[in-house]
Each structure stands twice: as structure tokens, then as C-alpha cells.
Coordinates of C-alpha atoms and ligand atoms in Angstrom, one line a residue:
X1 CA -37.9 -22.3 -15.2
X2 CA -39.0 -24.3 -18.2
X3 CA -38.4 -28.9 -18.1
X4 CA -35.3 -29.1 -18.7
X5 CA -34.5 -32.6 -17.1
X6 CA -33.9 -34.3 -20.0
X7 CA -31.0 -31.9 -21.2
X8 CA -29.4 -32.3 -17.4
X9 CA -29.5 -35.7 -17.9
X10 CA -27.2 -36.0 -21.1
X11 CA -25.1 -33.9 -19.2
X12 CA -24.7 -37.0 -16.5
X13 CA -26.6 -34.9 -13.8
X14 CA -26.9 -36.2 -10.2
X15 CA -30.9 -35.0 -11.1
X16 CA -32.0 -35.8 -7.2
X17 CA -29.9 -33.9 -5.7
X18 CA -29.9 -31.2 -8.6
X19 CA -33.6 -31.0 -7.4
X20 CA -33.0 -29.7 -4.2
X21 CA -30.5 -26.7 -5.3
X22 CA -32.9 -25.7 -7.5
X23 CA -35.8 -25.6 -4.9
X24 CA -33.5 -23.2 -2.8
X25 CA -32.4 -21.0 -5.2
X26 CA -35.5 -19.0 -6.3
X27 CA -36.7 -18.8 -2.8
X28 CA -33.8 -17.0 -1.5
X29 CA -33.6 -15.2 -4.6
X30 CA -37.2 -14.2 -3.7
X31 CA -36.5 -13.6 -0.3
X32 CA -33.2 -10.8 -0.8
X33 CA -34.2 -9.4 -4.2
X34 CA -38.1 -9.3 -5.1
X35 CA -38.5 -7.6 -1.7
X36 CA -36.5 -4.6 -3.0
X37 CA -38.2 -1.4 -3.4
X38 CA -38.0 0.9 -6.7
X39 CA -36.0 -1.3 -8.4
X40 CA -35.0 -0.2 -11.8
X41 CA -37.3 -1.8 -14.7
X42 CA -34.2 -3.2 -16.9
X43 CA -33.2 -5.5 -13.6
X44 CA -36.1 -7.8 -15.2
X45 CA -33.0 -9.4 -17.4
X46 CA -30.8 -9.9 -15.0
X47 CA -33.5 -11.4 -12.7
X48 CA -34.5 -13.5 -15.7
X49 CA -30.9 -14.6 -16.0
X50 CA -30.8 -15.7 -12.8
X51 CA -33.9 -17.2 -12.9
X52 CA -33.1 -19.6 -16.0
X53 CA -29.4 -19.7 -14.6
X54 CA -29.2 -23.9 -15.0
X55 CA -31.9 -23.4 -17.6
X56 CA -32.0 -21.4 -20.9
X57 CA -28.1 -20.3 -20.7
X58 CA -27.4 -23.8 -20.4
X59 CA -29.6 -24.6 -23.5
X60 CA -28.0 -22.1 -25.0
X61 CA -24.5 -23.5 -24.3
X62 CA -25.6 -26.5 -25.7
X63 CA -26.6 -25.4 -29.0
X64 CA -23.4 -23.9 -29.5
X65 CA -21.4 -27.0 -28.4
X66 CA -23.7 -28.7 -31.0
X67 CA -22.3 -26.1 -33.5
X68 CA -18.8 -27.3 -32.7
X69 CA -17.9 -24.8 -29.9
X70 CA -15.9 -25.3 -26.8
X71 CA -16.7 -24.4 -23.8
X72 CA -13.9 -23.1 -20.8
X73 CA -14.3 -22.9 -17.2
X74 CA -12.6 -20.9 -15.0
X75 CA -12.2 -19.2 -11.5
X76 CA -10.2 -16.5 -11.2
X77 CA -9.8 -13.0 -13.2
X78 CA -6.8 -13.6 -14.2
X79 CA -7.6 -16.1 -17.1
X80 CA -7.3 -14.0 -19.9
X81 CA -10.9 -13.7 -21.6
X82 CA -9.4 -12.5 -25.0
X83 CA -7.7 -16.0 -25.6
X84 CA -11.0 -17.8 -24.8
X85 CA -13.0 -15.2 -27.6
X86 CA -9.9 -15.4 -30.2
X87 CA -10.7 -18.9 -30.0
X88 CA -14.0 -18.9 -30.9
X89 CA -14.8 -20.2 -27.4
X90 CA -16.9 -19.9 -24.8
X91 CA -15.7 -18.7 -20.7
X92 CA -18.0 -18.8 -18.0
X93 CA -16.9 -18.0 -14.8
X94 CA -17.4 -21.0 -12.3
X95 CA -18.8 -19.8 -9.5
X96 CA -18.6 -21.6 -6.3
X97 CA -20.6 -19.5 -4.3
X98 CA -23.1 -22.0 -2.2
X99 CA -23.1 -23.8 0.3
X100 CA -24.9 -26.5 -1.0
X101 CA -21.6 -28.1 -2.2
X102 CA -19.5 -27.9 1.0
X103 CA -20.6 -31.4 2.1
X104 CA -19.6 -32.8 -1.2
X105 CA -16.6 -30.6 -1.1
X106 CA -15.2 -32.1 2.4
X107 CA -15.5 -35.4 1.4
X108 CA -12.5 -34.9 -0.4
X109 CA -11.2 -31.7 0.9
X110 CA -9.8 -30.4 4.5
X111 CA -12.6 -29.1 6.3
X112 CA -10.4 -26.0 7.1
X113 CA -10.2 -25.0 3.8
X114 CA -11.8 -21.8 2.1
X115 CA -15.3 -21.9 1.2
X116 CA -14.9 -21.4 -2.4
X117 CA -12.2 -24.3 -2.8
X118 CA -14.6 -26.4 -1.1
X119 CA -17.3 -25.5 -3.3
X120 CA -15.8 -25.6 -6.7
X121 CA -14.5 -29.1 -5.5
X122 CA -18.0 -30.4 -4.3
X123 CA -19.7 -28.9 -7.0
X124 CA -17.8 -31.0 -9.9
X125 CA -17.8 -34.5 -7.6
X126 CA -21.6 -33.9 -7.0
X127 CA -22.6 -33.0 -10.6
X128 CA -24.8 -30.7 -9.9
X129 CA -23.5 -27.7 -11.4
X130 CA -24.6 -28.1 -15.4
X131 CA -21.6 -25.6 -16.3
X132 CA -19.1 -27.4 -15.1
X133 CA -20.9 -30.6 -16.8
X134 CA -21.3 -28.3 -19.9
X135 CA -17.4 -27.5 -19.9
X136 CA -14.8 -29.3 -22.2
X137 CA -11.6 -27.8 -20.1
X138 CA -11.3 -25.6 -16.9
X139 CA -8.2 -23.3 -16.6
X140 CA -6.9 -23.1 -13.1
X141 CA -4.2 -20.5 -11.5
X142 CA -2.0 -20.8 -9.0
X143 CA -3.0 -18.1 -6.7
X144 CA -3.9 -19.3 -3.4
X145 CA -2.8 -23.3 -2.2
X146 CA -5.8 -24.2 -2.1
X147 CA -7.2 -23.9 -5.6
X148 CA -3.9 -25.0 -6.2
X149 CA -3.9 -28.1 -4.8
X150 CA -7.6 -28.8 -5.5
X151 CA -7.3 -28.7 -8.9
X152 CA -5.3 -31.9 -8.9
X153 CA -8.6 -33.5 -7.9
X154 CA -10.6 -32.0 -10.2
X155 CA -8.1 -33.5 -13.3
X156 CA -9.3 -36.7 -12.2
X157 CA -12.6 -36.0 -13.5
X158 CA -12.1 -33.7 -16.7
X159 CA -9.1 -31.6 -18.6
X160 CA -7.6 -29.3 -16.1
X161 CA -5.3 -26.0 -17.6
X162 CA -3.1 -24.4 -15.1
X163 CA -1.7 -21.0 -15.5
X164 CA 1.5 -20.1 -13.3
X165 CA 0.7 -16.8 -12.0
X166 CA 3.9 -15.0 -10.7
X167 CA 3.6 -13.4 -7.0
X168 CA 5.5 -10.6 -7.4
X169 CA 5.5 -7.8 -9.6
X170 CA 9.5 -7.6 -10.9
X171 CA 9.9 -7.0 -14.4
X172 CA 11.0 -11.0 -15.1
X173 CA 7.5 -11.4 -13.5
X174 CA 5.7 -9.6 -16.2
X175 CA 7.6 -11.6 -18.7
X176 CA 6.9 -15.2 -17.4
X177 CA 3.1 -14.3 -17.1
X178 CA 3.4 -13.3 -21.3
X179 CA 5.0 -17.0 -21.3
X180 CA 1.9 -18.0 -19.6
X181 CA -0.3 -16.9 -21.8
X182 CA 1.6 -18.1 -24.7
X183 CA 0.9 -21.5 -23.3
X184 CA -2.6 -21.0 -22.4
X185 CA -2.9 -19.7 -26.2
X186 CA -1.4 -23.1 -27.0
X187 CA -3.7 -24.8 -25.5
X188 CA -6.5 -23.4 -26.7
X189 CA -5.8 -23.9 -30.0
X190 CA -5.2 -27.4 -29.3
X191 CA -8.6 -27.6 -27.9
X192 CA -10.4 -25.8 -30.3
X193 CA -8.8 -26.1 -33.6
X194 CA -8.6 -22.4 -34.3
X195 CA -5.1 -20.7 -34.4
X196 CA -5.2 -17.6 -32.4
X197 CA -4.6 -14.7 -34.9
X198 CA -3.7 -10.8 -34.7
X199 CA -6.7 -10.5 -36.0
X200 CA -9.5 -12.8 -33.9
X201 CA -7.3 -11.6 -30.5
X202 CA -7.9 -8.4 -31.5
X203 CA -11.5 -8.7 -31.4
X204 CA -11.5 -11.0 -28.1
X205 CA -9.9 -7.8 -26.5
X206 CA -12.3 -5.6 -28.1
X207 CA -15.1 -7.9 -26.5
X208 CA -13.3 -7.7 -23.2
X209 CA -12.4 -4.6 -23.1
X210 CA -16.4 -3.4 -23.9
X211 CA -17.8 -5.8 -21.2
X212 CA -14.9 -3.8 -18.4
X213 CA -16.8 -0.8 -20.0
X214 CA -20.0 -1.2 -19.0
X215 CA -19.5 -2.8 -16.1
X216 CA -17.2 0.4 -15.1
X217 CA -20.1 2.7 -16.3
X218 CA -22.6 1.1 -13.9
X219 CA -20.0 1.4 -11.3
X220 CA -19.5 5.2 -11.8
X221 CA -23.0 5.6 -11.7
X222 CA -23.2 4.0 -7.8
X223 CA -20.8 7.0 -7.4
X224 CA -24.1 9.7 -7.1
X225 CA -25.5 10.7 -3.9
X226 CA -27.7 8.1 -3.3
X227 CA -26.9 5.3 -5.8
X228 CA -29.1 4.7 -8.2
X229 CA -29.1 1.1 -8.0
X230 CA -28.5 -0.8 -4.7
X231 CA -25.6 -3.0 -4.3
X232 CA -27.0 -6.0 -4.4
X233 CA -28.4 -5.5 -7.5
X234 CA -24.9 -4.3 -8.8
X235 CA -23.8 -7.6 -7.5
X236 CA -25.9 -9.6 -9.5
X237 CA -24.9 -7.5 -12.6
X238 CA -21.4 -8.5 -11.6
X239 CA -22.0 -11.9 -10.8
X240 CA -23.9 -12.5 -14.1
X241 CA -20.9 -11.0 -16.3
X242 CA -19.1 -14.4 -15.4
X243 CA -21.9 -16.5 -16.8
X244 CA -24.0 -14.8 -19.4
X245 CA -23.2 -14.1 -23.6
X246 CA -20.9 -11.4 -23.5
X247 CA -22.8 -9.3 -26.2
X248 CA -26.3 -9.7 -24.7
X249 CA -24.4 -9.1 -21.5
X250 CA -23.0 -6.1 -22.3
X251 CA -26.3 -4.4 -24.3
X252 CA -28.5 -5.2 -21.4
X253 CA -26.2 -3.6 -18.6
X254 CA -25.6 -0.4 -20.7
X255 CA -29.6 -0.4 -21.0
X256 CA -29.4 -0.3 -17.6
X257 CA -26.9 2.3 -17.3
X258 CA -29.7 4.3 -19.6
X259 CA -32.4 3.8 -17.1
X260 CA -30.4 4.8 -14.3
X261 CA -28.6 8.2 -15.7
X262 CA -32.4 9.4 -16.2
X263 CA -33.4 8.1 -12.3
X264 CA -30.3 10.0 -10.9
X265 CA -31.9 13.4 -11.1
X266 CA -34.9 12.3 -9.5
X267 CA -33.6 10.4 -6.4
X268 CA -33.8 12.7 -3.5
X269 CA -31.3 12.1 -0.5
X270 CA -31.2 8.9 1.3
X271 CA -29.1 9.4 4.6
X272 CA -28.2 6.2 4.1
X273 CA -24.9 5.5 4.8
X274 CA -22.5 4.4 2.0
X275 CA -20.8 1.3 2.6
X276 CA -17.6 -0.6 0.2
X277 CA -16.8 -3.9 0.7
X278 CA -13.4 -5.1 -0.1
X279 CA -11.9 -8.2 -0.1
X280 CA -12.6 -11.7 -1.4
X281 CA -15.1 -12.6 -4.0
X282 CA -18.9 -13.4 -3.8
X283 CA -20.4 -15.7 -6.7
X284 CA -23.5 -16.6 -6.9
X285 CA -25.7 -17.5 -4.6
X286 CA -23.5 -15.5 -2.1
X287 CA -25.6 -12.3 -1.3
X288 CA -24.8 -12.7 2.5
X289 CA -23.6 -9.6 3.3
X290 CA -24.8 -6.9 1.0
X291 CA -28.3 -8.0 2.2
X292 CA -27.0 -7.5 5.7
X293 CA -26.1 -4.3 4.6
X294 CA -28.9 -2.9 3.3
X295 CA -31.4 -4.4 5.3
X296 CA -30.0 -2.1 8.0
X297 CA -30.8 0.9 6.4
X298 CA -27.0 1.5 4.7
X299 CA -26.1 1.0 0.9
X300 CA -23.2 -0.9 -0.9
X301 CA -21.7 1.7 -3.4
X302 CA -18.5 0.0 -4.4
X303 CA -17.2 -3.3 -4.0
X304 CA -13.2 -3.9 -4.3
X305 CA -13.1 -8.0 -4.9
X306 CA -13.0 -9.7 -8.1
X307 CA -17.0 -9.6 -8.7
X308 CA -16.3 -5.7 -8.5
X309 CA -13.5 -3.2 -9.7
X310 CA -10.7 -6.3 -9.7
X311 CA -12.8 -7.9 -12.5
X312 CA -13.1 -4.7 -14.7
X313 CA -10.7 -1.9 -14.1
X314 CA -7.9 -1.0 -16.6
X315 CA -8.4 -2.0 -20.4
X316 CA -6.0 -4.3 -22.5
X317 CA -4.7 -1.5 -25.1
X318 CA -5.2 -3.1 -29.0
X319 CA -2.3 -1.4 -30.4
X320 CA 0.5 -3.3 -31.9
X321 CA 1.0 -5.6 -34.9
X322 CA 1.9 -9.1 -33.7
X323 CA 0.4 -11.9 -31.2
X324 CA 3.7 -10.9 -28.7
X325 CA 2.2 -7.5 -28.6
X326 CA -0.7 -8.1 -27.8
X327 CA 0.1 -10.3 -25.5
X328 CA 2.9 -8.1 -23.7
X329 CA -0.7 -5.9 -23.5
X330 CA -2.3 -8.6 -21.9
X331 CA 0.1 -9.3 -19.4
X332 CA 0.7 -5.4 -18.5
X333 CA -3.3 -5.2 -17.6
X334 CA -3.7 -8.2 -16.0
X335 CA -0.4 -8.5 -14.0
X336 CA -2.0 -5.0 -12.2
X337 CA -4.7 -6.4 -11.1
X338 CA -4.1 -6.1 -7.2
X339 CA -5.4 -9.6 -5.5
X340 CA -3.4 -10.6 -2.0
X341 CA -1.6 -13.8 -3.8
X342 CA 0.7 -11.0 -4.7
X343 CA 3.5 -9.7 -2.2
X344 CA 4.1 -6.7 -1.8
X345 CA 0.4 -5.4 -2.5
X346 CA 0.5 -2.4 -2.0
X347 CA -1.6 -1.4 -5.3
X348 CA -4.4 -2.9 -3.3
X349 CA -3.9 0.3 -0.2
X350 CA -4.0 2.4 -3.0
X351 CA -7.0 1.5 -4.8
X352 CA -9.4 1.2 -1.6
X353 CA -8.2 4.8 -0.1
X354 CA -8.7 6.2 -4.2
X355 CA -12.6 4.6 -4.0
X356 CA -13.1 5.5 -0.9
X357 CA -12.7 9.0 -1.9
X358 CA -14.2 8.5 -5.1
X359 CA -17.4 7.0 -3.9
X360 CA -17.5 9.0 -1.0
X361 CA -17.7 6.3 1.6
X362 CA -18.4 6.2 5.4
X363 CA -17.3 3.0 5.9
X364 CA -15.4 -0.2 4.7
X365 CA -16.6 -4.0 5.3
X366 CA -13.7 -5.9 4.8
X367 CA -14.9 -9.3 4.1
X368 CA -12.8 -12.4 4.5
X369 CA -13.8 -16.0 3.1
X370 CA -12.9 -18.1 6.1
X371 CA -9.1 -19.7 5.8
X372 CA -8.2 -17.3 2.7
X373 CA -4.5 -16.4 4.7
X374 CA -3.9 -14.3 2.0
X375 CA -6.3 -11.4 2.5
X376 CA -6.7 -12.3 6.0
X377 CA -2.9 -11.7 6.6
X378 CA -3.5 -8.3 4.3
X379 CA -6.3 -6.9 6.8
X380 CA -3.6 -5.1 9.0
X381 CA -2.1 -3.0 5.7
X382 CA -5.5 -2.0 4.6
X383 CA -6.5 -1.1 8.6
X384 CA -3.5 1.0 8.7
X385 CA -4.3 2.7 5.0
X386 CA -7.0 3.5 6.1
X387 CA -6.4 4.7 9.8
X388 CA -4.3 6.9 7.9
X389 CA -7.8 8.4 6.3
X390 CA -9.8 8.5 9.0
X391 CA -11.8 6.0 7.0
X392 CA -13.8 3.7 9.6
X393 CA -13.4 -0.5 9.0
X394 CA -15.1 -3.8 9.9
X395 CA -13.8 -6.9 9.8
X396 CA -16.0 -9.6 9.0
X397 CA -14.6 -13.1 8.5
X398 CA -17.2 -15.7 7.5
X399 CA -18.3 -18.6 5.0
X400 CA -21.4 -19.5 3.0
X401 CA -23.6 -21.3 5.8
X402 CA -26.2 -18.8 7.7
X403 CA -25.1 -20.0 10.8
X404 CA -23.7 -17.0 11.8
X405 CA -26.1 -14.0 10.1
X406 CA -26.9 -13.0 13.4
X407 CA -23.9 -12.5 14.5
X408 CA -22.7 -10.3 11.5
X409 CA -25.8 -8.6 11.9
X410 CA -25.2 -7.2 15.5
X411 CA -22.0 -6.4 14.2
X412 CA -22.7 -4.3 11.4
X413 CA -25.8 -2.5 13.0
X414 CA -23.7 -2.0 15.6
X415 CA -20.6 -0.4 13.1
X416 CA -23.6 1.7 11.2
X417 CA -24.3 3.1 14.7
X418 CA -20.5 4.4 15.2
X419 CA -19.9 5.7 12.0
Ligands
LIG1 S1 -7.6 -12.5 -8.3 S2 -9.2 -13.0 -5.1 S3 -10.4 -14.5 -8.1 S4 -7.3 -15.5 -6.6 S5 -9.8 -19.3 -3.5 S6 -7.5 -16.6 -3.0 S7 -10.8 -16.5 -1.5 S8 -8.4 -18.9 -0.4 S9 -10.5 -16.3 -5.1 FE1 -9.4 -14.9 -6.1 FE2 -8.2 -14.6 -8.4 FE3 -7.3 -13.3 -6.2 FE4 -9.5 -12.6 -7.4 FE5 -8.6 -16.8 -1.0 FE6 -10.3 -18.7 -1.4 FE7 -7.9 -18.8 -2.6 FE8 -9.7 -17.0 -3.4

């Protein structure tokens, strides 16, 4: 990574501290993904992207805030993209996957609090994270009570948005989250200047709707016998969609798609057994388990969380001549999305027993951030969906530290062995 201390600096960077993530990243970066065999040639972007993560895309952001741009944060996939684009605006996905800002995070926070509430939290009050420093609003949700609640703290240091998502799926539900997004449309034409027009949300959904594309090709590609990538490097695909330019984003993972149509009639059998995870999402830095995974012989093929199929199945049709189209659109896709905050879920059974068929799986991981009720309360309906299947499941409840790798280790070898 080039010098870019200067730039952190006018972005009121804690610099010190921001030293000391940046020694740990690359190393563990290293550590889980240079030591991958046959991995396929186009990776070398994403590694790059990862690589210059606080660096060049950061530079980049810059530039176009100098150009009078706005940039928006957010944390869930339920913020609609297509608003950010219409306005001309910039989204990138906040990650909150480290552990380097829990300490930071419990200063403020319950320590019994999920990992990526903590984080987000601790990674604002530490300024360290030069996206969040970058960003003129973040737009907040109201799907779990933590992220809730911590987003009151976070409004004391910069402009906090929060969306009102519904938690059922009734027909008045579908209306108020259209309501919703009239207001977040509002907004962001208050904090951009641009009005959001038939026209300009068209092509935000167009943009949208291309970047659920490719991300959905790469995933039907996992679906050969063996995978063609491995899933950790499917991850960071995912992971980078939240972060990187959308267009560069999207032409570098269909080159990759390219590169691994032409590798799938070459790869002979693996034996290695297929694994999904489902559950809650991994950001960035959080590899944890996929490299427990696959370091046992086994390969993610599918993940069901919102860094996998949550973030790109279903497109938002463009048909229609007014903003309340479109945005009736909007709501219809995103109100399917099937995330625990909602009750019932049962979209959620369905989807895992249709991937586990389609991906032709041997076994599911459900993975739990530690004190998300939510999907930990939702672990008995997916154990009994599946029971019904015959469809072997692991329950792994954990956070971001390493303190307990060995323990999910012995665990997981030990589920490999029985399935
Ligand atoms: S649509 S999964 S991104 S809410 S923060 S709910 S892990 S306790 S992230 Fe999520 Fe949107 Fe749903 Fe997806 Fe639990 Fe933690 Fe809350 Fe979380």
C-alpha cells in the first residue's frame, strides 16, 4: 500500500492506532488467502482491492467528494442501492467485521452485545475506519435492537438516516416500507441536491440489478462438482461488492466468471465435501470460518447471509412510468429478502432446503454472531427444515476474537467425519 498518511489525516484519523490495523491486516490476509492453491488468475483484483482497501479506494472516494459527490454508509441490505446511484451518490457497505474495534466498541456499548454492533460502534468512536471518516450520512435500519439502539450513538458524531423496516410481511407492511423509501429518497435529495427522477432511478436499478447479476453468476458457478473457486475467495468477491465502484466491480467479477466457465471442464473430482453456511453476515476481515472449512479438506459452495444470496437474489423489475412504481418495485424485492428480524420467516426454510438441493450440499454450518437472538432463536426452524431433508447441521455460535478457533475446529473436523 502506497503513503497515504497525509490523506488519513485530513480525514481526522486516530493515525497510531490506524497503524496497528493496518499491520494485521495483510498478514492474515497472507496467512488464509496467499496460501491457497490454483487460485484463479483474475483473483489478482480482488486481492488488489483488498490490499489498497484504506488506500487507493479511499483516494478514489476522495476525488469524487472533491467533485462534489456524497458519500453514504450503510449496514444492512435492505438500504436500497438504487436511491444512493439515482442520486449521483456513492454507498459503501460499512463493514464491521474485526475485532480490532470491540475494545473501542465496549466502551460505550454492553459487552453482551453482537459483534458487529460492537464493531461498527467502536469503529466510528476510534476513527480508524477511513470510510466511515470518508462518509457525509450513514443510513441505519431498524432490524435487530442492537443496531437500533447504537445508532443513537453514532448521531452524536455524524448525520444518522434511519429506515423503519416492517417485521412482518402483511400487505400494509409492503406499503409502509414504499413510505420508507419515499423518505429515504427525501433525504437524499436533501443531501445531495439532485432530485431523484424516473429516469436516474431507473438507471440506479439497472446498476443494482447488474451487480445482483454477476454476483448470482459466480454463485451458479460454485454449483459444479467441484467448485471452481473456493469459498473464501467467493467471500471476498462478496465482501468487496459492499466497498468497491460498482462498474469496475461488476466488469472484474464477470472476468472472473470467464476464467472460471473455461476451468470447470478441467477440474477433475475433489471428494471434498460441500459445505453452505447460513446465517449471519461476515464483512471484512471476518474469514473465520470458511478458512476452518477448507483447511479441513471440505469446500464452501454457497453461503445463505447477507454477504451471499441475501445480498443478490431477486432483481428490482424497471417497468413502470412513475417514481411510485418504481418504488412499489423496490419495495416488492427487497421486502423478500428473508433476514430473521422478520416473523414469521419461513422464506428463510425455504430458501436453505432449495440451495441445499441446488448446490448439492452434504452439510450446513449454521453460523451465529454471538447475542444476534434473532437467528439464534431461528436455529430450531431451520434444524427442523432440514431434519425433514435428511440434510446434516452444525451449529456454531461465535464472535470475531480467535479465542475459540480451536474449539470450532474440533467441532467441524469432527462434523466432516459424520457426514
Ligand atoms: S438483512 S442479517 S444485514 S439485519 S447486527 S441482525 S447479526 S444482532 S446484520 Fe443483518 Fe440486515 Fe438482517 Fe442481513 Fe443479528 Fe448482529 Fe443485529 Fe445483524
Amino acid at each position: 500500500m502506497g503513503d497515504y498518511r497525509e490523506m488519513w489525516k485530513n480525514l481526522n484519523m486516530d493515525l497510531e492506532k490506524h497503524d496497528i490495523l493496518c499491520e494485521a491486516l495483510p498478514e492474515s490476509f497472507g496467512d488464509i488467502y496467499l496460501t491457497q492453491k490454483n487460485r484463479p488468475d483474475a483473483m489478482n483484483y480482488f486481492n488488489y482491492t483488498l490490499a489498497e482497501i484504506h488506500g487507493a479506494r479511499i483516494e478514489e472516494i476522495k476525488h469524487e467528494k472533491d467533485n462534489g459527490k456524497k458519500v453514504v454508509g450503510t449496514f444492512c441490505v435492505f438500504v436500497p442501492d438504487e436511491v444512493i446511484y439515482a442520486t449521483d451518490a456513492i454507498s459503501v457497505g460499512l463493514c464491521s467485521g474485526s475485532q480490532f474495534w470491540i475494545e473501542d466498541g465496549e466502551k460505550v456499548l454492553p459487552r453482551n452485545l453482537c459483534p458487529l454492533v460492537k464493531a461498527f460502534v467502536g469503529a466510528k468512536t476510534s476513527r480508524t475506519c477511513p470510510y466511515f471518516q470518508s462518509c457525509d450520512m450513514i443510513v441505519g435500519e431498524t432490524t435487530c435492537d442492537g443496531k437500533k439502539k447504537a445508532y443513537e450513538i453514532v448521531e452524536e458524531y455524524m448525520p444518522v438516516h434511519v429506515m423503519e423496516l416492517p417485521q412482518m410481511k402483511r400487505e400494509k407492511n409492503f406499503v409502509e416500507w414504499q413510505d420508507e423509501i419515499k423518505i429515504f429518497i427525501k433525504r437524499m435529495e436533501e443531501l445531495t441536491g439532485n432530485k431523484v427522477t424516473v429516469e436516474n432511478l431507473k438507471k440506479g436499478i439497472d446498476l443494482s440489478n447488474r451487480k445482483r447479476r454477476a454476483l448470482k453468476r459466480l454463485y451458479d458457478l460454485r454449483k459444479n462438482i467441484p467448485s471452481p473457486i473456493s469459498g473464501l475467495d467467493a467471500l471476498l468477491v462478496s465482501q468487496v461488492a459492499f466497498m468497491d465502484d460498482p462498474e469496475r466491480f461488476i466488469e472484474n467479477t464477470n472476468k472472473l466468471c470467464d476464467e472460471l466457465e473455461k476451468r470447470v471442464n478441467d477440474l477433475k473430482a475433489s471428494g471434498k465435501k460441500r459445505i453452505m453456511i447460513t446465517g449471519t453476515p461476515m464483512a471484512i476481515p471476518n474469514w473465520k470460518l470458511h478458512s476452518i472449512v477448507e483447511g479441513l479438506d471440505a469446500e464452501v459452495v454457497v453461503e445463505e447471509t447477507c454477504t451471499g444470496t441475501r445480498y443478490f437474489e431477486n432483481e428490482v423489475p424497471d417497468e413502470g412510468d412513475t417514481i411510485d412504481d418504481l418504488v412499489k418495485n423496490m419495495a416488492e424485492r427487497y421486502m423478500n429478502i428473508n433476514c430473521a428480524c422478520f416473523t414469521p420467516n419461513e422464506g428463510r426454510m425455504d430458501d436453505i432446503v432449495k440451495y441445499a438441493e441446488e448446490y448439492d450440499i452434504d452439510g450446513v454450518i449454521y453460523y451465529n454472531l454471538s447475542f444476534c437472538h434473532t437467528y439464534a432463536i431461528e436455529y430450531k426452524k431451520v434444524e427442523k427444515a432440514l431434519k425433514e431433508k435428511n440434510i446434516p447441521l452444525l451449529n456454531i455460535d461465535t464472535d470475531y476474537s480467535e479465542e475459540d478457533t480451536g474449539q470450532i475446529k474440533t467441532r467441524v473436523e469432527a462434523f466432516m467425519e459424520m457426514i
